[in-house]
């Protein structure tokens, strides 16, 4: 893999993305985090974000990759397994199926190699059940994917688990084939 | 009180011994207001409805006014507790109690009747006078006078309907209250508030990302809600005057806000990097405190009427059931045992029963559990009913329903007999929340 070419571009993008996502989720009270050694680079970008809770100025920043770089970015290369971002689930289940293991291993490898890279795991459900409860079920799925990534060596601070519940479900699914596509976790990188 | 007289006359307690007779079915639409958004359709009703006449109010003031007696009539009819008599054929239309020829109204079988007049006052004000009479005893039950701005006429009509309802049933009226709901149309989400009759809808906030879980503050001045505008659920609090603050934006999800009865704090649900858990947070965003500590899902908190308990749904026992925990934390206790899926608990205002959504053989329906006896009654008939919300007097539950891929609101009386559907043309509506009484 030719890392040197895209790493510098990616890193500046990731630094912004990290700042952005750190701002987005700056809590008023944070749970005591597990003690994890941080690389200097992580601390350098994380600090200003911690100091500021104002997100209004930040949201205009675009960290979209230049389309011309897609060929150099494994995350954007359609032939690379890292371009696969959806993990599907059975009804009423948060078990990560074996068929998604190669894909999760690839993402884990990328995240371990790129310590400043961050992902948001977005859980989704079909529309059966109540909205708030489904929000929690979607979260359960994103937590299941997070645990799988943790076991593959990815650090907690690189992952945010969130849920859209049934809010992004295709409305009025007529059959199981449709409903199945709603029961998923999407992996979204900070600079996507 | 009139109700006692009627009850003794008929020897049949109207409120307590309602017979399930052939359902009186009626439907009507609000055509009086060009801004009308919610269409309301009613079915069912108490078998023993109080016959009441609302005589068209004399309008001494300028034309182009709201038809005050039509608004009062619609409110009373919608409650299912009254049979509002047709007054079109009556020649003598009294506007003051001294003008009433009681024999004419007794012949119509009216047991109570309202008369009134709207007069112009200097300075573009209106004076609305109203009296309620007992037709059988030929006496005045109550009378009110309101000095209002012309744009308060509709609200005044609701207040008069509340007075009539209170006088004739002994219970608090809800016609002057408001509801909040989410409208989704053309890919946009809007949090709206409207009068309890669906009129005067106002958009508080709109977004291209979902908005869910609106919750009224106890005084009705603010609404907390969950917005996905930043690609994750975040809790905002917005005053009806438009001031908006972010209440909770922690790592992970921030959802399911519920105000404590004393408004000092809210129960919320946070996840950080794990499953949903219940927390409390002061209304100013300080003092975050974790209330439930489990590895399971704990969500949809709601406060008991006395503020001592937080009820919530959890799958800690395998399937989702309702539990309660002291609002200052402690060991949760299971509340529901019947059925494999009970979520979305909501306390009745009198604290005696708990509404919830039950998965009843694959159909998600509104159920009501009597807390003393544990007895449960299924109240709704849909297959995807959710978000039950009590009217402030506890007599009616508003909820969201879906049919044919279209979301609408529905309401059912707490005894299950009167049902209403509320539709907004050109939109999908969901997530209703009935606001408190306006004082």
PDB file of C-alpha atoms in Angstrom, chain B residues 190-359:
ATOM      1  CA  UNK B 190     -41.743  20.183  11.682  1.00  0.00           C
ATOM      2  CA  UNK B 191     -42.552  20.393  15.376  1.00  0.00           C
ATOM      3  CA  UNK B 192     -45.961  22.015  15.561  1.00  0.00           C
ATOM      4  CA  UNK B 193     -48.324  23.094  18.269  1.00  0.00           C
ATOM      5  CA  UNK B 194     -52.048  23.504  17.741  1.00  0.00           C
ATOM      6  CA  UNK B 195     -55.167  24.084  19.799  1.00  0.00           C
ATOM      7  CA  UNK B 196     -56.695  20.896  21.201  1.00  0.00           C
ATOM      8  CA  UNK B 197     -59.253  21.025  18.366  1.00  0.00           C
ATOM      9  CA  UNK B 198     -56.463  21.038  15.773  1.00  0.00           C
ATOM     10  CA  UNK B 199     -56.898  24.704  14.875  1.00  0.00           C
ATOM     11  CA  UNK B 200     -54.190  27.378  14.762  1.00  0.00           C
ATOM     12  CA  UNK B 201     -51.224  25.100  14.015  1.00  0.00           C
ATOM     13  CA  UNK B 202     -47.886  26.879  14.447  1.00  0.00           C
ATOM     14  CA  UNK B 203     -44.487  25.462  13.479  1.00  0.00           C
ATOM     15  CA  UNK B 204     -41.938  25.828  16.291  1.00  0.00           C
ATOM     16  CA  UNK B 205     -38.980  24.352  14.462  1.00  0.00           C
ATOM     17  CA  UNK B 206     -38.408  22.530  11.202  1.00  0.00           C
ATOM     18  CA  UNK B 207     -35.524  20.482   9.853  1.00  0.00           C
ATOM     19  CA  UNK B 208     -34.641  18.147   7.026  1.00  0.00           C
ATOM     20  CA  UNK B 209     -33.481  15.668   9.674  1.00  0.00           C
ATOM     21  CA  UNK B 210     -35.933  13.848  11.974  1.00  0.00           C
ATOM     22  CA  UNK B 211     -37.427  15.406  15.102  1.00  0.00           C
ATOM     23  CA  UNK B 212     -38.972  13.111  17.720  1.00  0.00           C
ATOM     24  CA  UNK B 213     -40.163  12.943  21.327  1.00  0.00           C
ATOM     25  CA  UNK B 214     -41.610  16.402  22.054  1.00  0.00           C
ATOM     26  CA  UNK B 215     -42.299  16.877  25.782  1.00  0.00           C
ATOM     27  CA  UNK B 216     -44.107  19.850  27.342  1.00  0.00           C
ATOM     28  CA  UNK B 217     -42.719  21.560  30.402  1.00  0.00           C
ATOM     29  CA  UNK B 218     -45.252  21.374  33.256  1.00  0.00           C
ATOM     30  CA  UNK B 219     -46.231  25.051  32.838  1.00  0.00           C
ATOM     31  CA  UNK B 220     -46.624  24.712  29.073  1.00  0.00           C
ATOM     32  CA  UNK B 221     -44.060  27.411  28.304  1.00  0.00           C
ATOM     33  CA  UNK B 222     -41.372  25.152  26.798  1.00  0.00           C
ATOM     34  CA  UNK B 223     -41.033  21.975  24.802  1.00  0.00           C
ATOM     35  CA  UNK B 224     -38.076  19.605  24.993  1.00  0.00           C
ATOM     36  CA  UNK B 225     -37.466  17.481  21.900  1.00  0.00           C
ATOM     37  CA  UNK B 226     -34.909  15.333  20.107  1.00  0.00           C
ATOM     38  CA  UNK B 227     -33.451  16.599  16.854  1.00  0.00           C
ATOM     39  CA  UNK B 228     -31.170  14.699  14.463  1.00  0.00           C
ATOM     40  CA  UNK B 229     -30.007  17.896  12.756  1.00  0.00           C
ATOM     41  CA  UNK B 230     -26.384  17.138  13.703  1.00  0.00           C
ATOM     42  CA  UNK B 231     -26.606  13.560  12.405  1.00  0.00           C
ATOM     43  CA  UNK B 232     -27.209  12.162  15.874  1.00  0.00           C
ATOM     44  CA  UNK B 233     -29.951  12.569  18.457  1.00  0.00           C
ATOM     45  CA  UNK B 234     -29.504  15.695  20.573  1.00  0.00           C
ATOM     46  CA  UNK B 235     -31.984  17.161  23.091  1.00  0.00           C
ATOM     47  CA  UNK B 236     -33.089  20.763  22.728  1.00  0.00           C
ATOM     48  CA  UNK B 237     -35.427  22.851  24.859  1.00  0.00           C
ATOM     49  CA  UNK B 238     -37.363  25.575  23.103  1.00  0.00           C
ATOM     50  CA  UNK B 239     -39.719  28.124  24.591  1.00  0.00           C
ATOM     51  CA  UNK B 240     -42.959  28.899  22.813  1.00  0.00           C
ATOM     52  CA  UNK B 241     -41.581  32.391  22.355  1.00  0.00           C
ATOM     53  CA  UNK B 242     -38.797  30.891  20.222  1.00  0.00           C
ATOM     54  CA  UNK B 243     -35.752  30.747  22.489  1.00  0.00           C
ATOM     55  CA  UNK B 244     -33.846  27.510  21.896  1.00  0.00           C
ATOM     56  CA  UNK B 245     -31.103  25.926  23.982  1.00  0.00           C
ATOM     57  CA  UNK B 246     -29.235  22.640  23.689  1.00  0.00           C
ATOM     58  CA  UNK B 247     -29.974  20.603  26.815  1.00  0.00           C
ATOM     59  CA  UNK B 248     -27.910  17.481  26.157  1.00  0.00           C
ATOM     60  CA  UNK B 249     -25.281  16.747  23.530  1.00  0.00           C
ATOM     61  CA  UNK B 250     -23.170  14.014  25.030  1.00  0.00           C
ATOM     62  CA  UNK B 251     -21.246  11.344  23.160  1.00  0.00           C
ATOM     63  CA  UNK B 252     -23.647   8.842  21.618  1.00  0.00           C
ATOM     64  CA  UNK B 253     -27.416   9.335  21.754  1.00  0.00           C
ATOM     65  CA  UNK B 254     -29.343  11.946  23.696  1.00  0.00           C
ATOM     66  CA  UNK B 255     -33.061  11.225  23.723  1.00  0.00           C
ATOM     67  CA  UNK B 256     -36.408  10.650  25.455  1.00  0.00           C
ATOM     68  CA  UNK B 257     -36.673  13.880  27.519  1.00  0.00           C
ATOM     69  CA  UNK B 258     -39.320  13.912  30.268  1.00  0.00           C
ATOM     70  CA  UNK B 259     -39.897  16.833  32.638  1.00  0.00           C
ATOM     71  CA  UNK B 260     -40.167  16.234  36.359  1.00  0.00           C
ATOM     72  CA  UNK B 261     -43.548  17.426  37.688  1.00  0.00           C
ATOM     73  CA  UNK B 262     -41.818  20.335  39.493  1.00  0.00           C
ATOM     74  CA  UNK B 263     -39.965  21.300  36.256  1.00  0.00           C
ATOM     75  CA  UNK B 264     -36.625  21.449  38.113  1.00  0.00           C
ATOM     76  CA  UNK B 265     -35.096  18.656  36.066  1.00  0.00           C
ATOM     77  CA  UNK B 266     -35.663  16.274  33.203  1.00  0.00           C
ATOM     78  CA  UNK B 267     -35.147  12.562  32.878  1.00  0.00           C
ATOM     79  CA  UNK B 268     -33.205  11.850  29.691  1.00  0.00           C
ATOM     80  CA  UNK B 269     -31.587   8.864  28.007  1.00  0.00           C
ATOM     81  CA  UNK B 270     -27.872   8.812  27.166  1.00  0.00           C
ATOM     82  CA  UNK B 271     -25.708   6.079  25.712  1.00  0.00           C
ATOM     83  CA  UNK B 272     -22.086   7.207  25.576  1.00  0.00           C
ATOM     84  CA  UNK B 273     -20.522   4.065  24.052  1.00  0.00           C
ATOM     85  CA  UNK B 274     -23.028   1.554  25.385  1.00  0.00           C
ATOM     86  CA  UNK B 275     -26.754   0.864  25.660  1.00  0.00           C
ATOM     87  CA  UNK B 276     -29.401   3.441  26.565  1.00  0.00           C
ATOM     88  CA  UNK B 277     -29.500   4.393  30.254  1.00  0.00           C
ATOM     89  CA  UNK B 278     -31.707   6.801  32.180  1.00  0.00           C
ATOM     90  CA  UNK B 279     -30.191   9.970  33.669  1.00  0.00           C
ATOM     91  CA  UNK B 280     -31.577  13.101  35.255  1.00  0.00           C
ATOM     92  CA  UNK B 281     -30.317  16.554  34.373  1.00  0.00           C
ATOM     93  CA  UNK B 282     -31.263  19.951  35.774  1.00  0.00           C
ATOM     94  CA  UNK B 283     -33.383  22.086  33.472  1.00  0.00           C
ATOM     95  CA  UNK B 284     -30.383  24.417  32.997  1.00  0.00           C
ATOM     96  CA  UNK B 285     -28.206  21.525  31.753  1.00  0.00           C
ATOM     97  CA  UNK B 286     -26.218  21.106  34.988  1.00  0.00           C
ATOM     98  CA  UNK B 287     -26.215  18.288  37.534  1.00  0.00           C
ATOM     99  CA  UNK B 288     -26.185  15.225  35.296  1.00  0.00           C
ATOM    100  CA  UNK B 289     -26.871  12.097  37.349  1.00  0.00           C
ATOM    101  CA  UNK B 290     -27.151   8.473  36.237  1.00  0.00           C
ATOM    102  CA  UNK B 291     -30.358   6.827  37.501  1.00  0.00           C
ATOM    103  CA  UNK B 292     -30.276   3.333  35.964  1.00  0.00           C
ATOM    104  CA  UNK B 293     -27.115   1.261  35.729  1.00  0.00           C
ATOM    105  CA  UNK B 294     -27.492  -1.815  33.579  1.00  0.00           C
ATOM    106  CA  UNK B 295     -25.994  -3.387  30.499  1.00  0.00           C
ATOM    107  CA  UNK B 296     -29.512  -3.673  29.024  1.00  0.00           C
ATOM    108  CA  UNK B 297     -31.656  -1.069  27.299  1.00  0.00           C
ATOM    109  CA  UNK B 298     -33.259   1.360  29.771  1.00  0.00           C
ATOM    110  CA  UNK B 299     -35.246   4.062  28.005  1.00  0.00           C
ATOM    111  CA  UNK B 300     -38.483   6.074  27.688  1.00  0.00           C
ATOM    112  CA  UNK B 301     -38.443   7.497  31.228  1.00  0.00           C
ATOM    113  CA  UNK B 302     -41.584   9.107  32.604  1.00  0.00           C
ATOM    114  CA  UNK B 303     -42.157  10.575  36.069  1.00  0.00           C
ATOM    115  CA  UNK B 304     -44.826   9.456  38.454  1.00  0.00           C
ATOM    116  CA  UNK B 305     -47.300  12.216  39.242  1.00  0.00           C
ATOM    117  CA  UNK B 306     -45.699  12.756  42.671  1.00  0.00           C
ATOM    118  CA  UNK B 307     -42.204  12.928  41.163  1.00  0.00           C
ATOM    119  CA  UNK B 308     -40.885  10.149  43.399  1.00  0.00           C
ATOM    120  CA  UNK B 309     -40.524   7.488  40.719  1.00  0.00           C
ATOM    121  CA  UNK B 310     -39.267   7.249  37.193  1.00  0.00           C
ATOM    122  CA  UNK B 311     -40.997   4.565  35.127  1.00  0.00           C
ATOM    123  CA  UNK B 312     -39.094   3.330  32.080  1.00  0.00           C
ATOM    124  CA  UNK B 313     -38.982   0.526  29.544  1.00  0.00           C
ATOM    125  CA  UNK B 314     -36.169  -2.005  29.669  1.00  0.00           C
ATOM    126  CA  UNK B 315     -35.213  -5.349  28.171  1.00  0.00           C
ATOM    127  CA  UNK B 316     -33.169  -6.278  31.260  1.00  0.00           C
ATOM    128  CA  UNK B 317     -35.443  -9.297  31.706  1.00  0.00           C
ATOM    129  CA  UNK B 318     -35.153 -10.376  28.070  1.00  0.00           C
ATOM    130  CA  UNK B 319     -38.211  -8.800  26.470  1.00  0.00           C
ATOM    131  CA  UNK B 320     -39.093  -5.128  26.869  1.00  0.00           C
ATOM    132  CA  UNK B 321     -41.169  -4.463  29.984  1.00  0.00           C
ATOM    133  CA  UNK B 322     -41.894  -1.474  32.175  1.00  0.00           C
ATOM    134  CA  UNK B 323     -39.962  -0.942  35.386  1.00  0.00           C
ATOM    135  CA  UNK B 324     -39.832   1.774  38.000  1.00  0.00           C
ATOM    136  CA  UNK B 325     -36.911   3.220  39.898  1.00  0.00           C
ATOM    137  CA  UNK B 326     -36.701   5.886  42.587  1.00  0.00           C
ATOM    138  CA  UNK B 327     -36.056   9.198  40.835  1.00  0.00           C
ATOM    139  CA  UNK B 328     -32.916   9.594  42.932  1.00  0.00           C
ATOM    140  CA  UNK B 329     -31.667   6.160  41.866  1.00  0.00           C
ATOM    141  CA  UNK B 330     -31.848   2.706  43.397  1.00  0.00           C
ATOM    142  CA  UNK B 331     -32.917  -0.793  42.540  1.00  0.00           C
ATOM    143  CA  UNK B 332     -35.569  -0.924  39.795  1.00  0.00           C
ATOM    144  CA  UNK B 333     -38.755  -2.942  40.237  1.00  0.00           C
ATOM    145  CA  UNK B 334     -40.699  -4.548  37.435  1.00  0.00           C
ATOM    146  CA  UNK B 335     -44.181  -3.108  36.835  1.00  0.00           C
ATOM    147  CA  UNK B 336     -45.633  -5.039  33.874  1.00  0.00           C
ATOM    148  CA  UNK B 337     -45.771  -8.812  33.685  1.00  0.00           C
ATOM    149  CA  UNK B 338     -48.485  -9.503  31.152  1.00  0.00           C
ATOM    150  CA  UNK B 339     -47.528  -9.552  27.449  1.00  0.00           C
ATOM    151  CA  UNK B 340     -44.145  -9.887  25.761  1.00  0.00           C
ATOM    152  CA  UNK B 341     -43.615  -6.246  24.804  1.00  0.00           C
ATOM    153  CA  UNK B 342     -44.706  -3.288  26.931  1.00  0.00           C
ATOM    154  CA  UNK B 343     -43.052   0.074  26.291  1.00  0.00           C
ATOM    155  CA  UNK B 344     -43.693   3.855  26.349  1.00  0.00           C
ATOM    156  CA  UNK B 345     -45.130   4.224  29.872  1.00  0.00           C
ATOM    157  CA  UNK B 346     -47.180   7.369  30.584  1.00  0.00           C
ATOM    158  CA  UNK B 347     -48.771   8.285  33.911  1.00  0.00           C
ATOM    159  CA  UNK B 348     -52.368   9.380  34.133  1.00  0.00           C
ATOM    160  CA  UNK B 349     -52.699  12.830  35.737  1.00  0.00           C
ATOM    161  CA  UNK B 350     -54.409  11.320  38.800  1.00  0.00           C
ATOM    162  CA  UNK B 351     -51.514   8.884  39.202  1.00  0.00           C
ATOM    163  CA  UNK B 352     -53.832   5.882  39.271  1.00  0.00           C
ATOM    164  CA  UNK B 353     -53.118   4.301  35.913  1.00  0.00           C
ATOM    165  CA  UNK B 354     -50.329   3.790  33.452  1.00  0.00           C
ATOM    166  CA  UNK B 355     -50.720   3.985  29.684  1.00  0.00           C
ATOM    167  CA  UNK B 356     -48.295   2.046  27.525  1.00  0.00           C
ATOM    168  CA  UNK B 357     -47.773   0.496  24.116  1.00  0.00           C
ATOM    169  CA  UNK B 358     -48.268  -3.242  24.083  1.00  0.00           C
ATOM    170  CA  UNK B 359     -47.372  -5.624  21.284  1.00  0.00           C
TER     171      UNK B 359
END
